[in-house]
Amino acid sequence: MDLPLRDSRQSSPLPDSPSAGPRSINLSISERQCICASWEKASNQSDIGCELVARLLNDNRTRFRALLECKSGGYLGSGNYTTEDVNGMKRARSVADGVNCFFNKVISKLMDTNYIDEIQDLSLQLGAMHFRMKVWFQAENWLCVKNCLLDSVISALLKDTKGTYVICGGIKKVQTVEKHTTHAWFKFVQFIIQNMKKDFWLKLSTLILILNQRQNVDLRVLQPVTTVSKISEIAGFSIDKIIKTLISYSSAFLLFSAFS
Ligand code: HEM
C-alpha cells in the first residue's frame, strides 16, 4: 500500500504547499466561451481522459504509473502506452472516464453566474478524493499533469480537419491553435490545480500534525496557537476549518498509525 506518510519519508518532507496564490479565476467571458467550445471540439475529436492517462503512463517524471500499479495490483513496467492499452486496463480506463466526467462537469459550470465558487468546490472535492485514494502529490506530478492535459486538448484540436483555408488558390490546413485558447486553458487548469492542492494540502498537513502528536493524540492538546495557525497561514484556511478537519481526521489517524 502506498501511504502518504511513507512516501514523504522517501522523498520530500512535504508536498509543494499551496502558496497564497490568487483564489479567483481570472477568465473573461470570451475565454470561458472559448474553453467551452474548444472542449466540445476536442472531445469530439479524441477521448481526452484516455489520452491524458496514456501520456501520464508514458511520463517517467510523475509517480502516476507507480501509483496506478499499486492500485491495480499488477506490474505495468515502462512501455509506450497507447490509448488502446489504456482501454484494456480496467483502473486506467476508469480514471480516464473520471477525468472526462470531471471536465464535463466543471466546463458545464463555466457560464453560470457563480461559476467560480462552483468550480472551486468541485476542485476541492477532487483534491479530497485524491487524498482518500492516497495519491501523493509532488511539484513534478502537478506540472506533468498540467502539461499532459493541455497537450491532450491541443492535440485533439489540431486533429480537426475543418480548419482548412483557401490561401492563394490552394487549400491549406492551419495547424495551430490560437494563443487565446491555450492561454485560457492554462489559466483554467491552473485554477483547478490550485484548489485541488489546497484541499489535499490541508488534509495532509492536518494528518502530519496529528502524527507528530502521536504520543498524545488527544485533540484538545492541539491549541490553535502554534502549528495550527501556521497551517492556517500557509494553506489560507480559517483555524475553525482546520480544527474541524483535525476532528474528522482523528479516526483516519488511527488507520494511518496502524500502517506506519
Ligand atoms: C488537473 C489535475 C487532475 C485531475 C483533473 C485529476 C482527475 C482524476 C480523476 C477524475 C480520477 C479518477 C477518480 C475516480 O476513480 O473516480 C483520478 C485518479 C487518479 N489520479 Fe488524478 N487528477 C489530477 C491530478 C493528479 C496528479 C497531479 C496526480 C499525481 C500523479 C494524479 C494521480 C492520480 C492517480 C494515481 C489516480 C488513480 C488512483 C486510484 O486508482 O486509486 N492525479 N484523477
PDB file of C-alpha atoms and ligand atoms in Angstrom:
ATOM      1  CA  MET A   1       0.000   0.000   0.000  1.00  0.00           C
ATOM      2  CA  ASP A   2       1.363   3.414  -0.909  1.00  0.00           C
ATOM      3  CA  LEU A   3       0.871   5.555   2.131  1.00  0.00           C
ATOM      4  CA  PRO A   4       1.474   9.281   2.022  1.00  0.00           C
ATOM      5  CA  LEU A   5       3.499   9.186   5.228  1.00  0.00           C
ATOM      6  CA  ARG A   6       5.912   6.533   3.990  1.00  0.00           C
ATOM      7  CA  ASP A   7       6.215   8.264   0.692  1.00  0.00           C
ATOM      8  CA  SER A   8       7.061  11.507   2.411  1.00  0.00           C
ATOM      9  CA  ARG A   9       9.933   9.882   4.188  1.00  0.00           C
ATOM     10  CA  GLN A  10      11.373   8.574   0.947  1.00  0.00           C
ATOM     11  CA  SER A  11      11.132  11.830  -0.903  1.00  0.00           C
ATOM     12  CA  SER A  12      10.359  15.374   0.117  1.00  0.00           C
ATOM     13  CA  PRO A  13       9.081  16.040   3.642  1.00  0.00           C
ATOM     14  CA  LEU A  14       6.033  17.915   2.413  1.00  0.00           C
ATOM     15  CA  PRO A  15       4.284  18.188  -0.910  1.00  0.00           C
ATOM     16  CA  ASP A  16       4.591  21.547  -2.524  1.00  0.00           C
ATOM     17  CA  SER A  17       2.381  23.550  -0.297  1.00  0.00           C
ATOM     18  CA  PRO A  18      -0.003  25.956  -1.946  1.00  0.00           C
ATOM     19  CA  SER A  19       1.411  29.396  -1.948  1.00  0.00           C
ATOM     20  CA  ALA A  20      -1.007  32.137  -1.159  1.00  0.00           C
ATOM     21  CA  GLY A  21      -1.799  32.375  -4.841  1.00  0.00           C
ATOM     22  CA  PRO A  22      -4.844  34.015  -6.356  1.00  0.00           C
ATOM     23  CA  ARG A  23      -8.072  32.444  -5.212  1.00  0.00           C
ATOM     24  CA  SER A  24     -10.109  33.660  -8.056  1.00  0.00           C
ATOM     25  CA  ILE A  25     -10.083  32.576 -11.648  1.00  0.00           C
ATOM     26  CA  ASN A  26      -9.347  35.490 -13.873  1.00  0.00           C
ATOM     27  CA  LEU A  27     -11.219  34.379 -17.015  1.00  0.00           C
ATOM     28  CA  SER A  28     -13.051  36.762 -19.308  1.00  0.00           C
ATOM     29  CA  ILE A  29     -16.391  35.769 -20.867  1.00  0.00           C
ATOM     30  CA  SER A  30     -14.726  35.233 -24.202  1.00  0.00           C
ATOM     31  CA  GLU A  31     -12.105  32.987 -22.583  1.00  0.00           C
ATOM     32  CA  ARG A  32     -14.835  30.961 -20.917  1.00  0.00           C
ATOM     33  CA  GLN A  33     -16.737  30.639 -24.181  1.00  0.00           C
ATOM     34  CA  CYS A  34     -13.523  29.596 -25.821  1.00  0.00           C
ATOM     35  CA  ILE A  35     -12.896  26.843 -23.228  1.00  0.00           C
ATOM     36  CA  CYS A  36     -16.464  25.519 -23.659  1.00  0.00           C
ATOM     37  CA  ALA A  37     -16.218  25.486 -27.454  1.00  0.00           C
ATOM     38  CA  SER A  38     -12.730  24.009 -27.568  1.00  0.00           C
ATOM     39  CA  TRP A  39     -13.617  21.278 -25.055  1.00  0.00           C
ATOM     40  CA  GLU A  40     -16.584  20.276 -27.162  1.00  0.00           C
ATOM     41  CA  LYS A  41     -14.466  20.241 -30.286  1.00  0.00           C
ATOM     42  CA  ALA A  42     -11.540  18.431 -28.622  1.00  0.00           C
ATOM     43  CA  SER A  43     -13.718  15.777 -27.042  1.00  0.00           C
ATOM     44  CA  ASN A  44     -15.430  15.129 -30.361  1.00  0.00           C
ATOM     45  CA  GLN A  45     -12.021  14.503 -31.886  1.00  0.00           C
ATOM     46  CA  SER A  46     -10.460  12.473 -29.046  1.00  0.00           C
ATOM     47  CA  ASP A  47     -11.108  10.729 -25.774  1.00  0.00           C
ATOM     48  CA  ILE A  48      -9.237  13.345 -23.722  1.00  0.00           C
ATOM     49  CA  GLY A  49      -9.282  11.347 -20.468  1.00  0.00           C
ATOM     50  CA  CYS A  50      -7.793   8.360 -22.237  1.00  0.00           C
ATOM     51  CA  GLU A  51      -5.167  10.498 -23.996  1.00  0.00           C
ATOM     52  CA  LEU A  52      -4.220  12.057 -20.674  1.00  0.00           C
ATOM     53  CA  VAL A  53      -3.865   8.702 -18.892  1.00  0.00           C
ATOM     54  CA  ALA A  54      -1.747   7.297 -21.766  1.00  0.00           C
ATOM     55  CA  ARG A  55       0.548  10.348 -21.629  1.00  0.00           C
ATOM     56  CA  LEU A  56       0.887  10.104 -17.853  1.00  0.00           C
ATOM     57  CA  LEU A  57       1.689   6.399 -18.045  1.00  0.00           C
ATOM     58  CA  ASN A  58       4.488   7.202 -20.501  1.00  0.00           C
ATOM     59  CA  ASP A  59       5.867  10.092 -18.479  1.00  0.00           C
ATOM     60  CA  ASN A  60       8.673   8.952 -16.247  1.00  0.00           C
ATOM     61  CA  ARG A  61       8.745  12.163 -14.248  1.00  0.00           C
ATOM     62  CA  THR A  62       5.435  11.520 -12.463  1.00  0.00           C
ATOM     63  CA  ARG A  63       4.620   8.801  -9.997  1.00  0.00           C
ATOM     64  CA  PHE A  64       1.340   8.223 -11.826  1.00  0.00           C
ATOM     65  CA  ARG A  65       2.327   4.835 -13.272  1.00  0.00           C
ATOM     66  CA  ALA A  66       3.673   3.615  -9.926  1.00  0.00           C
ATOM     67  CA  LEU A  67       0.558   4.815  -8.120  1.00  0.00           C
ATOM     68  CA  LEU A  68      -1.729   3.148 -10.609  1.00  0.00           C
ATOM     69  CA  GLU A  69       0.342  -0.030 -10.335  1.00  0.00           C
ATOM     70  CA  CYS A  70      -0.249  -0.046  -6.589  1.00  0.00           C
ATOM     71  CA  LYS A  71      -3.982   0.326  -7.040  1.00  0.00           C
ATOM     72  CA  SER A  72      -4.433  -2.156  -9.857  1.00  0.00           C
ATOM     73  CA  GLY A  73      -2.155  -4.681  -8.202  1.00  0.00           C
ATOM     74  CA  GLY A  74      -0.281  -5.515 -11.414  1.00  0.00           C
ATOM     75  CA  TYR A  75       3.170  -4.542 -12.668  1.00  0.00           C
ATOM     76  CA  LEU A  76       2.851  -2.078 -15.514  1.00  0.00           C
ATOM     77  CA  GLY A  77       6.529  -1.629 -16.359  1.00  0.00           C
ATOM     78  CA  SER A  78       7.676   1.176 -18.595  1.00  0.00           C
ATOM     79  CA  GLY A  79       6.470   0.973 -22.121  1.00  0.00           C
ATOM     80  CA  ASN A  80       4.945   3.063 -24.758  1.00  0.00           C
ATOM     81  CA  TYR A  81       1.319   3.055 -23.717  1.00  0.00           C
ATOM     82  CA  THR A  82      -1.293   3.796 -26.310  1.00  0.00           C
ATOM     83  CA  THR A  83      -4.913   4.741 -25.830  1.00  0.00           C
ATOM     84  CA  GLU A  84      -5.812   1.143 -26.784  1.00  0.00           C
ATOM     85  CA  ASP A  85      -3.660  -0.083 -23.872  1.00  0.00           C
ATOM     86  CA  VAL A  86      -5.499   2.300 -21.540  1.00  0.00           C
ATOM     87  CA  ASN A  87      -8.836   0.985 -22.790  1.00  0.00           C
ATOM     88  CA  GLY A  88      -7.649  -2.518 -21.951  1.00  0.00           C
ATOM     89  CA  MET A  89      -6.725  -1.688 -18.331  1.00  0.00           C
ATOM     90  CA  LYS A  90      -9.702  -1.553 -16.004  1.00  0.00           C
ATOM     91  CA  ARG A  91      -8.424   1.022 -13.476  1.00  0.00           C
ATOM     92  CA  ALA A  92      -6.691   3.179 -16.079  1.00  0.00           C
ATOM     93  CA  ARG A  93      -9.892   3.241 -18.126  1.00  0.00           C
ATOM     94  CA  SER A  94     -11.954   4.244 -15.109  1.00  0.00           C
ATOM     95  CA  VAL A  95      -9.527   7.091 -14.280  1.00  0.00           C
ATOM     96  CA  ALA A  96      -9.909   8.252 -17.910  1.00  0.00           C
ATOM     97  CA  ASP A  97     -13.700   8.189 -17.506  1.00  0.00           C
ATOM     98  CA  GLY A  98     -13.386  10.093 -14.225  1.00  0.00           C
ATOM     99  CA  VAL A  99     -11.267  12.786 -15.916  1.00  0.00           C
ATOM    100  CA  ASN A 100     -13.803  13.187 -18.753  1.00  0.00           C
ATOM    101  CA  CYS A 101     -16.652  13.319 -16.298  1.00  0.00           C
ATOM    102  CA  PHE A 102     -14.852  15.926 -14.130  1.00  0.00           C
ATOM    103  CA  PHE A 103     -14.153  18.209 -17.086  1.00  0.00           C
ATOM    104  CA  ASN A 104     -17.661  17.820 -18.491  1.00  0.00           C
ATOM    105  CA  LYS A 105     -18.947  18.913 -15.094  1.00  0.00           C
ATOM    106  CA  VAL A 106     -16.626  21.883 -14.478  1.00  0.00           C
ATOM    107  CA  ILE A 107     -16.967  23.127 -18.038  1.00  0.00           C
ATOM    108  CA  SER A 108     -20.754  22.944 -17.793  1.00  0.00           C
ATOM    109  CA  LYS A 109     -20.492  25.451 -14.905  1.00  0.00           C
ATOM    110  CA  LEU A 110     -18.281  27.950 -16.724  1.00  0.00           C
ATOM    111  CA  MET A 111     -21.120  30.182 -17.966  1.00  0.00           C
ATOM    112  CA  ASP A 112     -23.006  30.211 -14.626  1.00  0.00           C
ATOM    113  CA  THR A 113     -23.007  33.431 -12.618  1.00  0.00           C
ATOM    114  CA  ASN A 114     -21.381  31.783  -9.601  1.00  0.00           C
ATOM    115  CA  TYR A 115     -19.043  29.622 -11.692  1.00  0.00           C
ATOM    116  CA  ILE A 116     -16.003  30.496  -9.553  1.00  0.00           C
ATOM    117  CA  ASP A 117     -17.497  29.001  -6.390  1.00  0.00           C
ATOM    118  CA  GLU A 118     -18.895  26.007  -8.253  1.00  0.00           C
ATOM    119  CA  ILE A 119     -15.579  25.165  -9.912  1.00  0.00           C
ATOM    120  CA  GLN A 120     -13.681  25.820  -6.725  1.00  0.00           C
ATOM    121  CA  ASP A 121     -15.929  23.382  -4.819  1.00  0.00           C
ATOM    122  CA  LEU A 122     -15.606  20.680  -7.459  1.00  0.00           C
ATOM    123  CA  SER A 123     -11.824  21.091  -7.470  1.00  0.00           C
ATOM    124  CA  LEU A 124     -11.597  20.982  -3.672  1.00  0.00           C
ATOM    125  CA  GLN A 125     -13.686  17.793  -3.761  1.00  0.00           C
ATOM    126  CA  LEU A 126     -11.376  16.274  -6.371  1.00  0.00           C
ATOM    127  CA  GLY A 127      -8.353  17.145  -4.211  1.00  0.00           C
ATOM    128  CA  ALA A 128     -10.071  15.463  -1.269  1.00  0.00           C
ATOM    129  CA  MET A 129     -10.803  12.431  -3.443  1.00  0.00           C
ATOM    130  CA  HIS A 130      -7.097  12.118  -4.321  1.00  0.00           C
ATOM    131  CA  PHE A 131      -6.276  12.328  -0.648  1.00  0.00           C
ATOM    132  CA  ARG A 132      -8.701   9.478   0.070  1.00  0.00           C
ATOM    133  CA  MET A 133      -7.183   7.484  -2.813  1.00  0.00           C
ATOM    134  CA  LYS A 134      -3.797   8.034  -1.089  1.00  0.00           C
ATOM    135  CA  VAL A 135      -2.370   9.656  -4.187  1.00  0.00           C
ATOM    136  CA  TRP A 136       0.720  11.595  -3.206  1.00  0.00           C
ATOM    137  CA  PHE A 137       1.411  14.858  -4.960  1.00  0.00           C
ATOM    138  CA  GLN A 138       4.749  16.435  -5.590  1.00  0.00           C
ATOM    139  CA  ALA A 139       5.504  19.522  -7.641  1.00  0.00           C
ATOM    140  CA  GLU A 140       6.671  17.385 -10.573  1.00  0.00           C
ATOM    141  CA  ASN A 141       3.377  15.476 -10.636  1.00  0.00           C
ATOM    142  CA  TRP A 142       1.285  18.609 -10.882  1.00  0.00           C
ATOM    143  CA  LEU A 143       3.388  20.091 -13.601  1.00  0.00           C
ATOM    144  CA  CYS A 144       3.270  16.922 -15.691  1.00  0.00           C
ATOM    145  CA  VAL A 145      -0.484  16.504 -15.268  1.00  0.00           C
ATOM    146  CA  LYS A 146      -0.997  20.121 -16.310  1.00  0.00           C
ATOM    147  CA  ASN A 147       1.274  19.798 -19.348  1.00  0.00           C
ATOM    148  CA  CYS A 148      -0.132  16.414 -20.397  1.00  0.00           C
ATOM    149  CA  LEU A 149      -3.684  17.694 -20.075  1.00  0.00           C
ATOM    150  CA  LEU A 150      -3.024  20.809 -22.145  1.00  0.00           C
ATOM    151  CA  ASP A 151      -1.156  18.685 -24.649  1.00  0.00           C
ATOM    152  CA  SER A 152      -4.102  16.253 -24.944  1.00  0.00           C
ATOM    153  CA  VAL A 153      -6.577  19.082 -25.554  1.00  0.00           C
ATOM    154  CA  ILE A 154      -4.338  20.916 -28.055  1.00  0.00           C
ATOM    155  CA  SER A 155      -3.504  17.714 -29.977  1.00  0.00           C
ATOM    156  CA  ALA A 156      -7.209  16.911 -30.218  1.00  0.00           C
ATOM    157  CA  LEU A 157      -7.943  20.406 -31.525  1.00  0.00           C
ATOM    158  CA  LEU A 158      -5.221  20.032 -34.122  1.00  0.00           C
ATOM    159  CA  LYS A 159      -6.897  16.870 -35.395  1.00  0.00           C
ATOM    160  CA  ASP A 160      -9.846  18.935 -36.505  1.00  0.00           C
ATOM    161  CA  THR A 161      -9.788  18.793 -40.287  1.00  0.00           C
ATOM    162  CA  LYS A 162     -12.290  21.605 -40.597  1.00  0.00           C
ATOM    163  CA  GLY A 163      -9.528  24.151 -40.061  1.00  0.00           C
ATOM    164  CA  THR A 164      -8.761  24.450 -43.752  1.00  0.00           C
ATOM    165  CA  TYR A 165      -8.380  27.750 -45.528  1.00  0.00           C
ATOM    166  CA  VAL A 166      -8.082  28.703 -49.132  1.00  0.00           C
ATOM    167  CA  ILE A 167      -4.793  30.536 -49.500  1.00  0.00           C
ATOM    168  CA  CYS A 168      -3.613  31.758 -52.937  1.00  0.00           C
ATOM    169  CA  GLY A 169      -5.971  29.384 -54.700  1.00  0.00           C
ATOM    170  CA  GLY A 170      -4.733  26.319 -52.764  1.00  0.00           C
ATOM    171  CA  ILE A 171      -6.230  24.590 -49.703  1.00  0.00           C
ATOM    172  CA  LYS A 172      -4.074  24.843 -46.635  1.00  0.00           C
ATOM    173  CA  LYS A 173      -4.746  23.203 -43.295  1.00  0.00           C
ATOM    174  CA  VAL A 174      -3.929  25.558 -40.478  1.00  0.00           C
ATOM    175  CA  GLN A 175      -2.056  23.524 -37.877  1.00  0.00           C
ATOM    176  CA  THR A 176      -2.173  25.913 -34.993  1.00  0.00           C
ATOM    177  CA  VAL A 177      -4.380  26.534 -32.030  1.00  0.00           C
ATOM    178  CA  GLU A 178      -4.928  30.171 -31.195  1.00  0.00           C
ATOM    179  CA  LYS A 179      -2.823  31.562 -28.373  1.00  0.00           C
ATOM    180  CA  HIS A 180      -6.036  32.872 -26.823  1.00  0.00           C
ATOM    181  CA  THR A 181      -7.312  29.274 -26.461  1.00  0.00           C
ATOM    182  CA  THR A 182      -4.113  27.875 -24.962  1.00  0.00           C
ATOM    183  CA  HIS A 183      -3.848  30.797 -22.568  1.00  0.00           C
ATOM    184  CA  ALA A 184      -7.459  30.364 -21.399  1.00  0.00           C
ATOM    185  CA  TRP A 185      -6.922  26.636 -20.840  1.00  0.00           C
ATOM    186  CA  PHE A 186      -3.715  27.297 -18.959  1.00  0.00           C
ATOM    187  CA  LYS A 187      -5.473  29.639 -16.518  1.00  0.00           C
ATOM    188  CA  PHE A 188      -8.420  27.266 -16.138  1.00  0.00           C
ATOM    189  CA  VAL A 189      -6.299  24.199 -15.346  1.00  0.00           C
ATOM    190  CA  GLN A 190      -4.104  26.291 -13.053  1.00  0.00           C
ATOM    191  CA  PHE A 191      -7.155  27.309 -11.023  1.00  0.00           C
ATOM    192  CA  ILE A 192      -8.404  23.717 -10.740  1.00  0.00           C
ATOM    193  CA  ILE A 193      -4.988  22.509  -9.627  1.00  0.00           C
ATOM    194  CA  GLN A 194      -4.554  25.319  -7.092  1.00  0.00           C
ATOM    195  CA  ASN A 195      -7.786  24.306  -5.428  1.00  0.00           C
ATOM    196  CA  MET A 196      -7.097  20.579  -5.596  1.00  0.00           C
ATOM    197  CA  LYS A 197      -3.769  21.277  -3.918  1.00  0.00           C
ATOM    198  CA  LYS A 198      -5.400  23.395  -1.251  1.00  0.00           C
ATOM    199  CA  ASP A 199      -7.739  20.683  -0.060  1.00  0.00           C
ATOM    200  CA  PHE A 200      -5.121  17.991  -0.399  1.00  0.00           C
ATOM    201  CA  TRP A 201      -2.541  20.017   1.490  1.00  0.00           C
ATOM    202  CA  LEU A 202      -4.942  20.950   4.247  1.00  0.00           C
ATOM    203  CA  LYS A 203      -5.794  17.314   4.919  1.00  0.00           C
ATOM    204  CA  LEU A 204      -2.237  16.126   4.629  1.00  0.00           C
ATOM    205  CA  SER A 205      -0.772  18.748   6.902  1.00  0.00           C
ATOM    206  CA  THR A 206      -3.517  18.009   9.380  1.00  0.00           C
ATOM    207  CA  LEU A 207      -2.582  14.349   9.362  1.00  0.00           C
ATOM    208  CA  ILE A 208       1.099  15.149   9.746  1.00  0.00           C
ATOM    209  CA  LEU A 209       0.179  17.348  12.662  1.00  0.00           C
ATOM    210  CA  ILE A 210      -1.767  14.541  14.266  1.00  0.00           C
ATOM    211  CA  LEU A 211       1.010  12.046  13.602  1.00  0.00           C
ATOM    212  CA  ASN A 212       3.515  14.429  15.153  1.00  0.00           C
ATOM    213  CA  GLN A 213       1.388  14.391  18.240  1.00  0.00           C
ATOM    214  CA  ARG A 214       1.271  10.613  18.287  1.00  0.00           C
ATOM    215  CA  GLN A 215       2.466  10.490  21.885  1.00  0.00           C
ATOM    216  CA  ASN A 216      -0.603  12.418  22.855  1.00  0.00           C
ATOM    217  CA  VAL A 217      -3.402  12.134  20.361  1.00  0.00           C
ATOM    218  CA  ASP A 218      -5.899  13.994  22.498  1.00  0.00           C
ATOM    219  CA  LEU A 219      -7.062  16.712  20.115  1.00  0.00           C
ATOM    220  CA  ARG A 220      -7.605  19.104  22.988  1.00  0.00           C
ATOM    221  CA  VAL A 221      -3.825  19.478  23.312  1.00  0.00           C
ATOM    222  CA  LEU A 222      -3.659  20.982  19.843  1.00  0.00           C
ATOM    223  CA  GLN A 223      -4.263  24.564  20.730  1.00  0.00           C
ATOM    224  CA  PRO A 224      -4.830  26.832  17.734  1.00  0.00           C
ATOM    225  CA  VAL A 225      -1.823  28.956  18.524  1.00  0.00           C
ATOM    226  CA  THR A 226       1.263  27.409  17.043  1.00  0.00           C
ATOM    227  CA  THR A 227       1.231  24.724  14.360  1.00  0.00           C
ATOM    228  CA  VAL A 228      -2.474  25.029  13.588  1.00  0.00           C
ATOM    229  CA  SER A 229      -2.099  28.720  12.957  1.00  0.00           C
ATOM    230  CA  LYS A 230       0.919  28.010  10.772  1.00  0.00           C
ATOM    231  CA  ILE A 231      -1.216  25.682   8.636  1.00  0.00           C
ATOM    232  CA  SER A 232      -3.907  28.300   8.542  1.00  0.00           C
ATOM    233  CA  GLU A 233      -1.385  30.866   7.372  1.00  0.00           C
ATOM    234  CA  ILE A 234       0.150  28.683   4.659  1.00  0.00           C
ATOM    235  CA  ALA A 235      -2.961  26.936   3.363  1.00  0.00           C
ATOM    236  CA  GLY A 236      -5.150  30.010   3.633  1.00  0.00           C
ATOM    237  CA  PHE A 237      -7.911  28.258   5.612  1.00  0.00           C
ATOM    238  CA  SER A 238      -9.526  29.511   8.756  1.00  0.00           C
ATOM    239  CA  ILE A 239      -8.435  27.981  12.050  1.00  0.00           C
ATOM    240  CA  ASP A 240     -12.020  26.777  12.517  1.00  0.00           C
ATOM    241  CA  LYS A 241     -11.855  24.784   9.323  1.00  0.00           C
ATOM    242  CA  ILE A 242      -8.542  23.250  10.366  1.00  0.00           C
ATOM    243  CA  ILE A 243      -9.873  22.229  13.762  1.00  0.00           C
ATOM    244  CA  LYS A 244     -12.918  20.636  12.082  1.00  0.00           C
ATOM    245  CA  THR A 245     -10.609  18.738   9.717  1.00  0.00           C
ATOM    246  CA  LEU A 246      -8.458  17.641  12.641  1.00  0.00           C
ATOM    247  CA  ILE A 247     -11.502  16.233  14.346  1.00  0.00           C
ATOM    248  CA  SER A 248     -12.829  14.500  11.245  1.00  0.00           C
ATOM    249  CA  TYR A 249      -9.392  13.002  10.617  1.00  0.00           C
ATOM    250  CA  SER A 250      -8.783  11.789  14.122  1.00  0.00           C
ATOM    251  CA  SER A 251     -10.181   8.400  13.050  1.00  0.00           C
ATOM    252  CA  ALA A 252      -8.001   8.420   9.921  1.00  0.00           C
ATOM    253  CA  PHE A 253      -5.048   8.856  12.270  1.00  0.00           C
ATOM    254  CA  LEU A 254      -5.802   5.513  13.877  1.00  0.00           C
ATOM    255  CA  LEU A 255      -5.826   3.860  10.461  1.00  0.00           C
ATOM    256  CA  PHE A 256      -2.585   5.503   9.361  1.00  0.00           C
ATOM    257  CA  SER A 257      -0.780   4.792  12.567  1.00  0.00           C
ATOM    258  CA  ALA A 258      -1.633   1.126  12.148  1.00  0.00           C
ATOM    259  CA  PHE A 259       0.455   1.070   8.955  1.00  0.00           C
ATOM    260  CA  SER A 260       3.362   3.263   9.991  1.00  0.00           C
TER     261      SER A 260
HETATM  262  C1  HEM B   1      -5.888  18.653 -13.084  1.00  0.00           C
HETATM  263  C2  HEM B   1      -5.456  17.747 -12.218  1.00  0.00           C
HETATM  264  C3  HEM B   1      -6.080  16.404 -12.006  1.00  0.00           C
HETATM  265  C4  HEM B   1      -7.319  15.953 -12.352  1.00  0.00           C
HETATM  266  C5  HEM B   1      -8.444  16.708 -13.059  1.00  0.00           C
HETATM  267  C6  HEM B   1      -7.399  14.581 -11.909  1.00  0.00           C
HETATM  268  C7  HEM B   1      -8.520  13.785 -12.043  1.00  0.00           C
HETATM  269  C8  HEM B   1      -8.609  12.493 -11.584  1.00  0.00           C
HETATM  270  C9  HEM B   1      -9.814  11.718 -11.595  1.00  0.00           C
HETATM  271  C10 HEM B   1     -11.179  12.211 -12.055  1.00  0.00           C
HETATM  272  C11 HEM B   1      -9.512  10.486 -11.108  1.00  0.00           C
HETATM  273  C12 HEM B   1     -10.463   9.284 -11.004  1.00  0.00           C
HETATM  274  C13 HEM B   1     -11.166   9.250  -9.682  1.00  0.00           C
HETATM  275  C14 HEM B   1     -12.158   8.108  -9.665  1.00  0.00           C
HETATM  276  O1  HEM B   1     -11.786   6.968  -9.540  1.00  0.00           O
HETATM  277  O2  HEM B   1     -13.344   8.374  -9.826  1.00  0.00           O
HETATM  278  C15 HEM B   1      -8.114  10.487 -10.784  1.00  0.00           C
HETATM  279  C16 HEM B   1      -7.431   9.416 -10.280  1.00  0.00           C
HETATM  280  C17 HEM B   1      -6.074   9.393 -10.097  1.00  0.00           C
HETATM  281  N1  HEM B   1      -5.238  10.476 -10.163  1.00  0.00           N
HETATM  282 FE1  HEM B   1      -5.741  12.359 -10.678  1.00  0.00          FE
HETATM  283  N2  HEM B   1      -6.221  14.222 -11.322  1.00  0.00           N
HETATM  284  C18 HEM B   1      -5.386  15.298 -11.354  1.00  0.00           C
HETATM  285  C19 HEM B   1      -4.121  15.367 -10.835  1.00  0.00           C
HETATM  286  C20 HEM B   1      -3.389  14.255 -10.476  1.00  0.00           C
HETATM  287  C21 HEM B   1      -1.987  14.278 -10.116  1.00  0.00           C
HETATM  288  C22 HEM B   1      -1.099  15.518 -10.033  1.00  0.00           C
HETATM  289  C23 HEM B   1      -1.620  13.006  -9.855  1.00  0.00           C
HETATM  290  C24 HEM B   1      -0.270  12.523  -9.419  1.00  0.00           C
HETATM  291  C25 HEM B   1       0.486  11.766 -10.138  1.00  0.00           C
HETATM  292  C26 HEM B   1      -2.794  12.173 -10.039  1.00  0.00           C
HETATM  293  C27 HEM B   1      -2.834  10.819  -9.895  1.00  0.00           C
HETATM  294  C28 HEM B   1      -3.966  10.044  -9.927  1.00  0.00           C
HETATM  295  C29 HEM B   1      -3.974   8.594  -9.688  1.00  0.00           C
HETATM  296  C30 HEM B   1      -2.769   7.711  -9.404  1.00  0.00           C
HETATM  297  C31 HEM B   1      -5.301   8.196  -9.773  1.00  0.00           C
HETATM  298  C32 HEM B   1      -5.846   6.770  -9.587  1.00  0.00           C
HETATM  299  C33 HEM B   1      -5.916   6.465  -8.117  1.00  0.00           C
HETATM  300  C34 HEM B   1      -6.528   5.111  -7.837  1.00  0.00           C
HETATM  301  O3  HEM B   1      -6.586   4.273  -8.725  1.00  0.00           O
HETATM  302  O4  HEM B   1      -6.932   4.899  -6.692  1.00  0.00           O
HETATM  303  N3  HEM B   1      -3.845  12.975 -10.400  1.00  0.00           N
HETATM  304  N4  HEM B   1      -7.602  11.712 -11.072  1.00  0.00           N
END
